[in-house]
Coordinates of C-alpha atoms and ligand atoms in Angstrom, one line a residue:
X1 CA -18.6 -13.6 -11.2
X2 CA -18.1 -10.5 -13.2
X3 CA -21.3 -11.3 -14.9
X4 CA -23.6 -11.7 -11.9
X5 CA -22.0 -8.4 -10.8
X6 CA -23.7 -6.7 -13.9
X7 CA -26.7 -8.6 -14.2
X8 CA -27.3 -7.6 -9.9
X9 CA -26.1 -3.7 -10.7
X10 CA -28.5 -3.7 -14.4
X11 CA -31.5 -3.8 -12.0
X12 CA -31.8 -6.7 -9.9
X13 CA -30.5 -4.7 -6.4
X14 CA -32.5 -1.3 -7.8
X15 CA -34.0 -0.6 -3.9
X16 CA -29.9 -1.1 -2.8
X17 CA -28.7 1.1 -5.7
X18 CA -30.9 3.8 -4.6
X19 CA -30.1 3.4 -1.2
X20 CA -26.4 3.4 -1.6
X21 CA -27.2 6.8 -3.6
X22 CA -28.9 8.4 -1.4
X23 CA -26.7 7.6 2.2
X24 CA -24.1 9.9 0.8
X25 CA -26.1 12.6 -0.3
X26 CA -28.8 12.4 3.1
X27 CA -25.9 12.3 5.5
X28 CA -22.4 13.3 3.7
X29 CA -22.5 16.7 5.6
X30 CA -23.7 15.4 8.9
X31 CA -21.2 13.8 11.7
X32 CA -22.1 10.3 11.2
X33 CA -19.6 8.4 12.5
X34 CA -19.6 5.1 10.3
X35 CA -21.2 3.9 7.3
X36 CA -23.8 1.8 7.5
X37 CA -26.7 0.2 8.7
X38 CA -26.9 -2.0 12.0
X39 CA -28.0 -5.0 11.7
X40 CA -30.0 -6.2 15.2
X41 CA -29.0 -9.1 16.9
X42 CA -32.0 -11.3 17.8
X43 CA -29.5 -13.5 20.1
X44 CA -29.6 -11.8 24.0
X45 CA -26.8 -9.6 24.6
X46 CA -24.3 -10.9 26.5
X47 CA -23.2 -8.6 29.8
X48 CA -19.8 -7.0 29.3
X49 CA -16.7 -7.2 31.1
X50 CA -17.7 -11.0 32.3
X51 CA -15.7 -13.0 30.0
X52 CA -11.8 -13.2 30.0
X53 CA -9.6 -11.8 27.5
X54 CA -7.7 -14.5 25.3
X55 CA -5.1 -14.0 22.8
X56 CA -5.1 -15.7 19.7
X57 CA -2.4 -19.0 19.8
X58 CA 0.6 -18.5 17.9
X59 CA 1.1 -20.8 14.9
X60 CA 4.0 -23.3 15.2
X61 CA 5.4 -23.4 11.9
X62 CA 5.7 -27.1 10.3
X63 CA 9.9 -26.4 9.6
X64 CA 12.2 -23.9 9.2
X65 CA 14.8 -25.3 7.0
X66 CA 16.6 -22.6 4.4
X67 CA 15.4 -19.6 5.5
X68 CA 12.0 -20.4 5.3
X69 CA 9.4 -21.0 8.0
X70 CA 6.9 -23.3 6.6
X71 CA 3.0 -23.5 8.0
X72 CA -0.1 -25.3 7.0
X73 CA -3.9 -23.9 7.6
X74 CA -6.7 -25.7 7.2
X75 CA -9.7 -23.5 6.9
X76 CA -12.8 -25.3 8.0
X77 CA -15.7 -24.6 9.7
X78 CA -15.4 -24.6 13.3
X79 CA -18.0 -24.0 16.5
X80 CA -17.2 -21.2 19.1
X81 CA -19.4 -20.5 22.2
X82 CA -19.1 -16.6 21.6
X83 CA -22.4 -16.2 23.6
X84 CA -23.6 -17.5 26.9
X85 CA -25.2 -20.7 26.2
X86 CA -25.1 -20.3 22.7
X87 CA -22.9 -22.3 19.8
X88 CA -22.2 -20.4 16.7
X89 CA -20.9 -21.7 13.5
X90 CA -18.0 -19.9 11.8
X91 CA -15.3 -20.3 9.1
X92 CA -12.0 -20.1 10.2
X93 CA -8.4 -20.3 9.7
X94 CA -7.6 -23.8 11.6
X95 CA -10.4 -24.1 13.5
X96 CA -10.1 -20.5 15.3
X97 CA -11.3 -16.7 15.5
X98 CA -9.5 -14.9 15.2
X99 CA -7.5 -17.3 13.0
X100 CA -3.8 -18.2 14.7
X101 CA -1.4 -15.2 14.9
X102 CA 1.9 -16.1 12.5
X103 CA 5.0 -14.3 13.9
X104 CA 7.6 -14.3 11.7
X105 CA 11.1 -12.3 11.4
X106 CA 12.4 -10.2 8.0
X107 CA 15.0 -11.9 6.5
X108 CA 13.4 -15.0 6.6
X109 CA 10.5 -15.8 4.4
X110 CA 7.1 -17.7 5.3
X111 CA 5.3 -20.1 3.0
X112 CA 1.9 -20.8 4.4
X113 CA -0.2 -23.6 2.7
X114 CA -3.8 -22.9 3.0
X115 CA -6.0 -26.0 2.8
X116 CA -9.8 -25.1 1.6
X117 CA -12.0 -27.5 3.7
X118 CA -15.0 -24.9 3.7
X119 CA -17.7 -25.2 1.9
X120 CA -16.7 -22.4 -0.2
X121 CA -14.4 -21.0 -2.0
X122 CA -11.1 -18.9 -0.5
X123 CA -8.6 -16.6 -1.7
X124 CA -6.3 -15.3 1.1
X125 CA -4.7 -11.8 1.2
X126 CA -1.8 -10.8 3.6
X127 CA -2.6 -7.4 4.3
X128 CA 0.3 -5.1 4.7
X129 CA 2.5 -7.7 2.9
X130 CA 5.1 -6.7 0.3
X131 CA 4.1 -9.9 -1.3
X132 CA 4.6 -11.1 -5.1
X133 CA 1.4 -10.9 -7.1
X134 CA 1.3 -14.7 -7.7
X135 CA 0.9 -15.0 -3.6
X136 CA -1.3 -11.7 -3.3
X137 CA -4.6 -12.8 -2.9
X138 CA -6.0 -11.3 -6.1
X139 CA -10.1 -11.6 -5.6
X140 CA -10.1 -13.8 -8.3
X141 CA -7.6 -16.3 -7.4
X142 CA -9.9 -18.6 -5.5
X143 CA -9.4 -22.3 -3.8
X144 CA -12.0 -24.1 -4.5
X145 CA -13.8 -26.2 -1.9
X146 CA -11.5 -29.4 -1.8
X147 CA -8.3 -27.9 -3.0
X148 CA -5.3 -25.7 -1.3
X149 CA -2.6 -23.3 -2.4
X150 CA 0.8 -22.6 -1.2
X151 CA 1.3 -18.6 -0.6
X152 CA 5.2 -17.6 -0.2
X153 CA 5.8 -14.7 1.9
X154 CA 9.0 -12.9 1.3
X155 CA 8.3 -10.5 3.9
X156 CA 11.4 -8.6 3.0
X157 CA 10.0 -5.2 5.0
X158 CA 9.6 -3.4 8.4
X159 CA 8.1 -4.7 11.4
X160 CA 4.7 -4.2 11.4
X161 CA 1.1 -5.6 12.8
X162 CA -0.2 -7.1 9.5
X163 CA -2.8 -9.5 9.0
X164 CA -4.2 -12.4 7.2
X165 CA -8.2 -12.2 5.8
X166 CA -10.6 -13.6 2.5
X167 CA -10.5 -11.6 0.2
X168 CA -12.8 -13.5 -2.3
X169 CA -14.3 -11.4 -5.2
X170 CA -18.0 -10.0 -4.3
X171 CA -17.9 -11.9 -1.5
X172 CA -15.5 -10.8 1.1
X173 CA -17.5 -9.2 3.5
X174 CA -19.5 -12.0 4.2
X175 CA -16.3 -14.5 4.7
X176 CA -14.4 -11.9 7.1
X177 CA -17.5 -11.6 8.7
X178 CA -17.7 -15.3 9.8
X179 CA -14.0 -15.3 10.7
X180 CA -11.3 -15.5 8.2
X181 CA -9.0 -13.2 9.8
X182 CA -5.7 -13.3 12.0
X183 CA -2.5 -11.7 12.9
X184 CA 0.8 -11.8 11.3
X185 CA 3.3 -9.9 13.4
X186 CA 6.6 -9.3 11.2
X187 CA 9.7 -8.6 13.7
X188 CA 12.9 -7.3 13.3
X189 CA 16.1 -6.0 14.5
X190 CA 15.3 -2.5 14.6
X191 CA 12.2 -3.0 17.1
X192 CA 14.1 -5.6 19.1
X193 CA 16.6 -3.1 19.8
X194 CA 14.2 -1.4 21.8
X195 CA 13.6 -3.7 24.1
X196 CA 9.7 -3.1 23.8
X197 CA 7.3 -4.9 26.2
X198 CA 6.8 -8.3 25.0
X199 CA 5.2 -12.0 26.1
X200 CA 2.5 -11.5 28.3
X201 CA 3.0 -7.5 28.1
X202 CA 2.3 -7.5 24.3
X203 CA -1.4 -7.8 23.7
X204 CA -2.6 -7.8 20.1
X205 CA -6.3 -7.0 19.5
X206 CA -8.3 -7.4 17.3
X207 CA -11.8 -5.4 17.2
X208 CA -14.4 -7.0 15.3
X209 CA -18.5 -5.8 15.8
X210 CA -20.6 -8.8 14.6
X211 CA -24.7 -9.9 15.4
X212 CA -26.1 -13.0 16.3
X213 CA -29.1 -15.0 15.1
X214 CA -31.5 -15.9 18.5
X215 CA -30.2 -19.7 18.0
X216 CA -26.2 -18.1 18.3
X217 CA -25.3 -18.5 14.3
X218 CA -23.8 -15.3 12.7
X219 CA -26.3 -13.0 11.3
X220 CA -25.2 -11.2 7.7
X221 CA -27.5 -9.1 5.5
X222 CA -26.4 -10.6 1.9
X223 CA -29.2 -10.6 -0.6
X224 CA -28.5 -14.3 -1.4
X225 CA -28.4 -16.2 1.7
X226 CA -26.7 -19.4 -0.5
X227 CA -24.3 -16.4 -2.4
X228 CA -24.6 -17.0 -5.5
X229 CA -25.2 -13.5 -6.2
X230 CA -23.5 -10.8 -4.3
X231 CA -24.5 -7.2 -2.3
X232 CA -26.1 -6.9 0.7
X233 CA -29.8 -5.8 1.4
X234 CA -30.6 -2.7 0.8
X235 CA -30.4 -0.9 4.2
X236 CA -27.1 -1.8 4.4
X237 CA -25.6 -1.1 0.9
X238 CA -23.2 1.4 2.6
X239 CA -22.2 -0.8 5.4
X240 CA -23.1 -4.0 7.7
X241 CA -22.4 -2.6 12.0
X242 CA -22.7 -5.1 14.4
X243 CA -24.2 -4.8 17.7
X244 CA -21.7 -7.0 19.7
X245 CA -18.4 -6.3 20.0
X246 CA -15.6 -8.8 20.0
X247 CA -12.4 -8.2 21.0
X248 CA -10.4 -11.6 20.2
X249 CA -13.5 -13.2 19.4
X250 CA -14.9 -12.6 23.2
X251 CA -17.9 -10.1 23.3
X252 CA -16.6 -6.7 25.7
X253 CA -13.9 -9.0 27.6
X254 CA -12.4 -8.3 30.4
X255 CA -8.2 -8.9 31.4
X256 CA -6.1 -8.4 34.5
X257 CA -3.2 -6.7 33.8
X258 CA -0.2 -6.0 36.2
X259 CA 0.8 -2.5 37.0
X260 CA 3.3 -2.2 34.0
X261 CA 3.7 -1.0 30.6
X262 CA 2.1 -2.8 28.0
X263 CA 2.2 -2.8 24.1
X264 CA -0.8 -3.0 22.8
X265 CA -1.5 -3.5 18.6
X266 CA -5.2 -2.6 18.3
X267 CA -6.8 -4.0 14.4
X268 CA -10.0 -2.6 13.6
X269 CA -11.0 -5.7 11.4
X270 CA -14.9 -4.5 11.4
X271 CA -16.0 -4.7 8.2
X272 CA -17.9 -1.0 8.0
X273 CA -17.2 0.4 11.5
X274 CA -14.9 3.4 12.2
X275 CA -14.2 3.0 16.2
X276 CA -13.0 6.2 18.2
X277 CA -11.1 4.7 21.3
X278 CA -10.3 6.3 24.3
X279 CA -9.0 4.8 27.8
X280 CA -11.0 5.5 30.0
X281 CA -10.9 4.9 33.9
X282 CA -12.2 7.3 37.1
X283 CA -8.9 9.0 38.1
X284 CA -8.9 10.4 34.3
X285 CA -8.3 9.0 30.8
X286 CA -4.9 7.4 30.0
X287 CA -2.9 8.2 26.9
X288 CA -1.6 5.8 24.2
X289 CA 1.8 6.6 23.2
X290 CA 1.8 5.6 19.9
X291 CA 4.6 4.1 18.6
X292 CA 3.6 2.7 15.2
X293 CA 1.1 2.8 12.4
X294 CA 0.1 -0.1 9.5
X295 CA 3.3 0.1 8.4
X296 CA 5.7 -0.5 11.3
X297 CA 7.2 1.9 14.0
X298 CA 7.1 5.7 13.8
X299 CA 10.2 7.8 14.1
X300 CA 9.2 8.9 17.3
X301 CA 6.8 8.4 19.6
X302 CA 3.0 10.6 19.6
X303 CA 0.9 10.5 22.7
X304 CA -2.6 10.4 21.8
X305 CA -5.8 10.6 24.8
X306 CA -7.8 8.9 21.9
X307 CA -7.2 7.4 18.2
X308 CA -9.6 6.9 15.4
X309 CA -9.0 3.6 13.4
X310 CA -10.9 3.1 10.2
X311 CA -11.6 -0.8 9.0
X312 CA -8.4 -2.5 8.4
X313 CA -6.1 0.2 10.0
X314 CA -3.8 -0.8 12.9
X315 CA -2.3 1.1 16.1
X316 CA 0.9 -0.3 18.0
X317 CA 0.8 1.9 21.2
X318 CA 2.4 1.5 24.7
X319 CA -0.1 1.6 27.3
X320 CA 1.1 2.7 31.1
X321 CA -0.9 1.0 33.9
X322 CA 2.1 1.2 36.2
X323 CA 0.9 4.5 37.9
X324 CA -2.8 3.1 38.4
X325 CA -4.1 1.5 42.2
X326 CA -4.6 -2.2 42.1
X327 CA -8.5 -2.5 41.3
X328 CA -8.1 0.8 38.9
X329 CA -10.9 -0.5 35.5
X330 CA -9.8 0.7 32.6
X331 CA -12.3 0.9 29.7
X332 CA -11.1 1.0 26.4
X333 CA -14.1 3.2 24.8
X334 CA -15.2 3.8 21.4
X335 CA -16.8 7.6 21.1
X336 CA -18.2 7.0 18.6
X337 CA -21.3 5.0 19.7
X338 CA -23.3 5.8 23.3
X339 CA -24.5 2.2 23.5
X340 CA -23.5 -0.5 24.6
X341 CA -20.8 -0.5 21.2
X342 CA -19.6 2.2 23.3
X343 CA -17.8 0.2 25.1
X344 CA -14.6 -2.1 23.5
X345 CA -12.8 -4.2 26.3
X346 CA -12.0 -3.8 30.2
X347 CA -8.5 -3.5 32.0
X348 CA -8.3 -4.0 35.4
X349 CA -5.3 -3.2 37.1
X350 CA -3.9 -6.4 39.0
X351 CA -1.6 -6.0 42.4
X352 CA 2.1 -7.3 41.8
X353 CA 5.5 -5.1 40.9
X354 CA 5.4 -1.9 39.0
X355 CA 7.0 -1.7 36.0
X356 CA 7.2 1.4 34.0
X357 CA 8.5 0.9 30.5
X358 CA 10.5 4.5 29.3
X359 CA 10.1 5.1 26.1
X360 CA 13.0 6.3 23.7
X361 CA 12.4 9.6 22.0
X362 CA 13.7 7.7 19.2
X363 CA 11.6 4.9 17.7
X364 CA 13.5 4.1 14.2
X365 CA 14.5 5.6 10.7
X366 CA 11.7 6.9 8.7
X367 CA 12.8 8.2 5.3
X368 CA 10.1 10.9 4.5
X369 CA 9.3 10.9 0.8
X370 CA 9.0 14.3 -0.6
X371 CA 6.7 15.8 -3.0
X372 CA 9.2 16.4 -5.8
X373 CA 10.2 12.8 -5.5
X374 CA 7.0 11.9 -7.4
X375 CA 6.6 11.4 -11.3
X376 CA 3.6 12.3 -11.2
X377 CA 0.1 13.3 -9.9
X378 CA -3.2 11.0 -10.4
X379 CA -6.5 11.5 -8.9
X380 CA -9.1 8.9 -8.0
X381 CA -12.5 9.3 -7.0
X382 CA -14.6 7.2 -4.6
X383 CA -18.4 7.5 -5.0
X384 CA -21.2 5.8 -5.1
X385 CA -22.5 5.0 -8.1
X386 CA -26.1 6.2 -9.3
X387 CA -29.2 4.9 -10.8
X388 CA -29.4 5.8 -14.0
X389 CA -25.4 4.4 -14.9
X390 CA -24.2 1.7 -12.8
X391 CA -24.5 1.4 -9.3
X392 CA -22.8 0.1 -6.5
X393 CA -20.0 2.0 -5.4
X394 CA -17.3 3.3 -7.7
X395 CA -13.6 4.6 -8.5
X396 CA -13.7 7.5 -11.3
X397 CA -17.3 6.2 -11.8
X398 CA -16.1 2.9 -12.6
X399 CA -16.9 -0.2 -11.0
X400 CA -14.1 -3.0 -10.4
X401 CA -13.2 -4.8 -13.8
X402 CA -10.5 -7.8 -13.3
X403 CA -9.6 -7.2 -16.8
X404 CA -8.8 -3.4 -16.9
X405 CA -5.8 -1.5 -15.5
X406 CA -6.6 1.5 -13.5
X407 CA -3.5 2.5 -12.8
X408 CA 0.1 1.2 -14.3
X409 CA 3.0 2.4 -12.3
X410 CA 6.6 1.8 -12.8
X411 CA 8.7 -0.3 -10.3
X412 CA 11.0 1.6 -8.3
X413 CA 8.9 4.8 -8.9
X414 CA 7.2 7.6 -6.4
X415 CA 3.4 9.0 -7.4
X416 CA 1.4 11.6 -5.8
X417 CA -2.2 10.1 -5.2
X418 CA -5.2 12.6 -4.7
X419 CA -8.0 10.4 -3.0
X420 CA -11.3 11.9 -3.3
X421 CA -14.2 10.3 -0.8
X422 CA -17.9 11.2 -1.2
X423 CA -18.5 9.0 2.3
X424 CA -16.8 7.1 4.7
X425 CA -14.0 5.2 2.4
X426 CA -10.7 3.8 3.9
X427 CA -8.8 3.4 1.1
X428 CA -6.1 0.4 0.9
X429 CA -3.6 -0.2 -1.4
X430 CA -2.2 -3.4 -1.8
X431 CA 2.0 -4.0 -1.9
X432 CA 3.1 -0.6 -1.6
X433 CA 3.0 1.3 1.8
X434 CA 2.8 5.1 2.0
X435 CA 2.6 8.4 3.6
X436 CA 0.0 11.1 4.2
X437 CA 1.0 14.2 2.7
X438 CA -2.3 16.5 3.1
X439 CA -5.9 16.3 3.9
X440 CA -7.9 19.4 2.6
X441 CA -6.1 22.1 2.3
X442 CA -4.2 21.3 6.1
X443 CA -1.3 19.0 6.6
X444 CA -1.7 15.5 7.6
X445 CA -4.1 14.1 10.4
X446 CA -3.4 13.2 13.9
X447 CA -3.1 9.9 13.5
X448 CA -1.3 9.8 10.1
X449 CA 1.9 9.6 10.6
X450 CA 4.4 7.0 9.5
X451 CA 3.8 4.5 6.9
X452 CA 0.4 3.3 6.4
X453 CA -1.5 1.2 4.0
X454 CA -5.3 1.9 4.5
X455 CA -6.3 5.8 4.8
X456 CA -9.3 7.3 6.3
X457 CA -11.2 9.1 4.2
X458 CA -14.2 11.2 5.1
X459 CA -17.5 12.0 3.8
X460 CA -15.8 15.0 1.6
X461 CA -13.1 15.0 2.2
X462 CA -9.9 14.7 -0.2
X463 CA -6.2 13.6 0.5
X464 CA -2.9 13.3 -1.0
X465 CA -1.0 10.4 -0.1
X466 CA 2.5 9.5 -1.7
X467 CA 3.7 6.2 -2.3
X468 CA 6.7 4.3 -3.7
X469 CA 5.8 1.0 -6.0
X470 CA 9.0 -1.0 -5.0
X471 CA 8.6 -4.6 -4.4
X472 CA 7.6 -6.9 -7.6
X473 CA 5.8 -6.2 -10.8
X474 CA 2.8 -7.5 -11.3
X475 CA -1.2 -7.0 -10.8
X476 CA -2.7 -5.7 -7.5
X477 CA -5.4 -3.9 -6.3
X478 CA -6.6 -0.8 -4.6
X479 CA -10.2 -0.5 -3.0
X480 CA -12.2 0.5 0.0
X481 CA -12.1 -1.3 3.0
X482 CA -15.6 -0.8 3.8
X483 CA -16.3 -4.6 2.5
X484 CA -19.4 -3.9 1.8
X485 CA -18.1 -1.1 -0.8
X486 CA -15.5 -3.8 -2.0
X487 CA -17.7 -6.1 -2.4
X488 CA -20.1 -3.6 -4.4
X489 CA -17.2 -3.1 -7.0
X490 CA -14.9 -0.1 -5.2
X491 CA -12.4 -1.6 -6.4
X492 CA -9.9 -1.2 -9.2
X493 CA -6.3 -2.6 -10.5
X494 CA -2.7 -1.3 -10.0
X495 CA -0.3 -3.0 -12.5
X496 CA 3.0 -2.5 -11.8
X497 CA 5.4 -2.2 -14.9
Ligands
LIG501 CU1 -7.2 -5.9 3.8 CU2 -7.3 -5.8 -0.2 O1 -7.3 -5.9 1.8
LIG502 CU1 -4.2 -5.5 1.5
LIG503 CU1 -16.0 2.9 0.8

């Protein structure tokens, strides 16, 4: 795969090479808001706010004997009417999109045997997980067609909102793209003690833009329709948007809610697009009160009137509809697009008891790490590449090689990391959470605090962000969560010694 890789960046994508030069330089300094091109549905739009808001099934595991909660998945291709009047075709994790939410509690561990019945092949990552290397989803530990693998989920960490997704070498943009993702919701004693809103008050979401062929099938740019080579055409080298959004898998839906708090875990699982969301309704927007970030509750609550989520980033927020009138819409909206991807997913305020959910100044323990807890300092830079070396996108001018180690670490130990983005790159590490410590010359964002596992990185912009390796030694990766970057070789190995 490695070798296709070179052969495709030696010259056979030269029109995408120079196009994922020249989107950084054309439009680093303007105020684009996501990378990418969008890629037209020639489907008809469907009319927003007509469908109903569903929530993906929780999984029933198959036993629970010692400690360990035990689940099978069998990814195969499954048919969704998504549009009106319309099938579409997409791979999924047990026959769904988004794939079945696993909700598991720390202290015990999952084990989660993924059956390849797709006509490709699979190699599933836990994102967010403190998960041994084996069970990582390295892009290079594929399931064939025809075969399965067990993964074993110690999940010895916080509550958090994580999820599940492919994460196939060159070729996980396209696989997330047609459906391989889901929650996995982690509890634990420390968030049940706060008694947060829960059952039908606890809404996960996950926000996903996606186009449509006219006969319903998924639309996705790649250069090889049968994928035998990877990359994308070329107008979309930095970046495939979607012109439907789907929240659950329903384009713009629309749920009752009753006057009450709600929690609400928004997952930006688009695979290029940044979303700006706001709630918006006619007597004046309505705050999120954030309570937690990727990597599990805040130490205190931060009210926000709108959030900016980066692919693979999530928000756990309270949401209070308790004050509204019964009838009272409320449009989640993303800023960041006029159009009709303006526009997320509709509440509408429902008659029944008010219940107004306070919220404890107090959230949980949040160690902060300090500067002079780090060994050292190392810098990476994310750029593209250009024409006349390789091309693609790179770290330190270098694209992703299985067989070299970027960065070796020592278990147990704290590093400074300064992140350095040419354009739009969210940067993920796998295994080991961390915390902002600076963007620019300023302190940390608005919406950085607590722990988090993907960082937003701007056209120019540069970061620090410090992070403790604890968990297992072993090989992992960091990269871009643009997938269309990934896939284009932003990508490059942690070992961890
Ligand atoms: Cu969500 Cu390495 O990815
Ligand atoms: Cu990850
Ligand atoms: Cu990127």
């Amino acid at each position: 795969m490695t070798l296709t890789r070179r052969q495709l960046l030696a010259g056979g994508a030269a029109l995408g090479i120079a196009a994922g030069v020249g989107v950084p330089l054309a439009l680093g300094a303007s105020s684009t808001a996501s990378p990418g091109g969008v890629l037209r549905s020639t489907a008809p739009l469907p009319t927003p706010f007509r469908r109903r808001l569903h929530l993906p099934r929780v999984l029933e595991p198959v036993s629970t004997d010692d400690g360990v909660d035990r689940y099978v998945i069998r990814q195969r291709l499954a048919s969704a009417s998504i549009l009106p009047g319309l099938a579409t075709t997409l791979w999924t994790y047990a026959g769904e999109f988004p794939g079945p939410t696993i909700v598991t509690r720390r202290g015990r561990s999952a084990s989660i045997r993924q059956i390849n019945e797709l006509p490709v092949s699979t190699v599933t990552h836990l994102h967010g997980g403190r998960t041994p290397p084996e069970s990582d989803g390295y892009p290079t530990a594929v399931v064939e067609p025809g075969e399965e693998r067990v993964y074993d989920y110690p999940l010895d960490q916080r509550a958090a909102t994580l999820w599940y997704h492919d994460h196939r070498m060159d070729f996980t943009g396209p696989s997330v793209w047609r459906g391989l993702a889901g929650f996995h919701l982690v509890r634990d004693e420390e968030e049940e003690a706060l008694g947060l809103p829960s059952g039908a008050r606890e809404l996960p979401l996950l926000i996903a833009d996606r186009s449509f062929a006219a006969d319903g099938s998924l639309l996705y740019p790649s250069l090889d329709p049968l994928l035998g080579v990877p990359g994308v055409l070329p107008d979309f080298v930095a970046g495939v948007l979607g012109d439907v959004m789907l929240v659950n898998g329903v384009p713009w839906p629309v749920a009752q809610v009753e006057p009450a708090t709600y929690r609400i875990r928004l997952l930006n699982a688009c695979n290029a697009r940044r979303l700006d969301l706001r709630l918006s309704a006619s007597g004046g927007d309505v705050p999120f009160v954030q309570i937690g970030s990727d990597g599990g509750l805040l130490a205190e609550p931060v009210e926000h009137m709108h959030v900016t989520l980066a692919p693979a980033q999530r928000l756990d927020a309270l949401v209070d509809f308790s004050a509204l009138a019964p009838g009272t819409e409320v449009t989640l909206r993303n800023d960041l697009d006029g159009g009709a991807m303006g526009a997320v997913v509709r509440f509408v305020v429902g008659r029944g008891e008010r219940s107004r959910f306070r919220v404890p100044d107090r959230l949980a323990e949040l160690p902060l790490l300090r500067r002079s807890d780090a060994i050292t300092t190392r810098t990476f830079g994310f750029q593209a590449g250009d024409v006349h070396h390789s091309a693609g996108w790179l770290i330190d001018g270098r694209p992703f090689d299985p067989d070299r180690i970027d960065a070796a670490v020592k278990l147990g130990s704290v590093e400074v990391w300064r992140l350095r983005a040419d354009f739009h790159h969210p940067v993920h590490l796998h295994l080991a959470p961390f915390q902002v410590l600076s963007r620019g010359i300023g302190g940390p964002g608005p919406f950085d605090a607590g722990w988090k596992d993907t960082i937003d990185l701007r056209p120019s912009e540069e970061a620090e962000i410090i992070v403790r390796f604890d968990g297992y030694r072993g090989r992992y990766v960091f990269h871009c969560h643009v997938l269309e970057h990934e896939d284009m070789a932003m990508m490059a190995n942690l070992q961890v010694e």
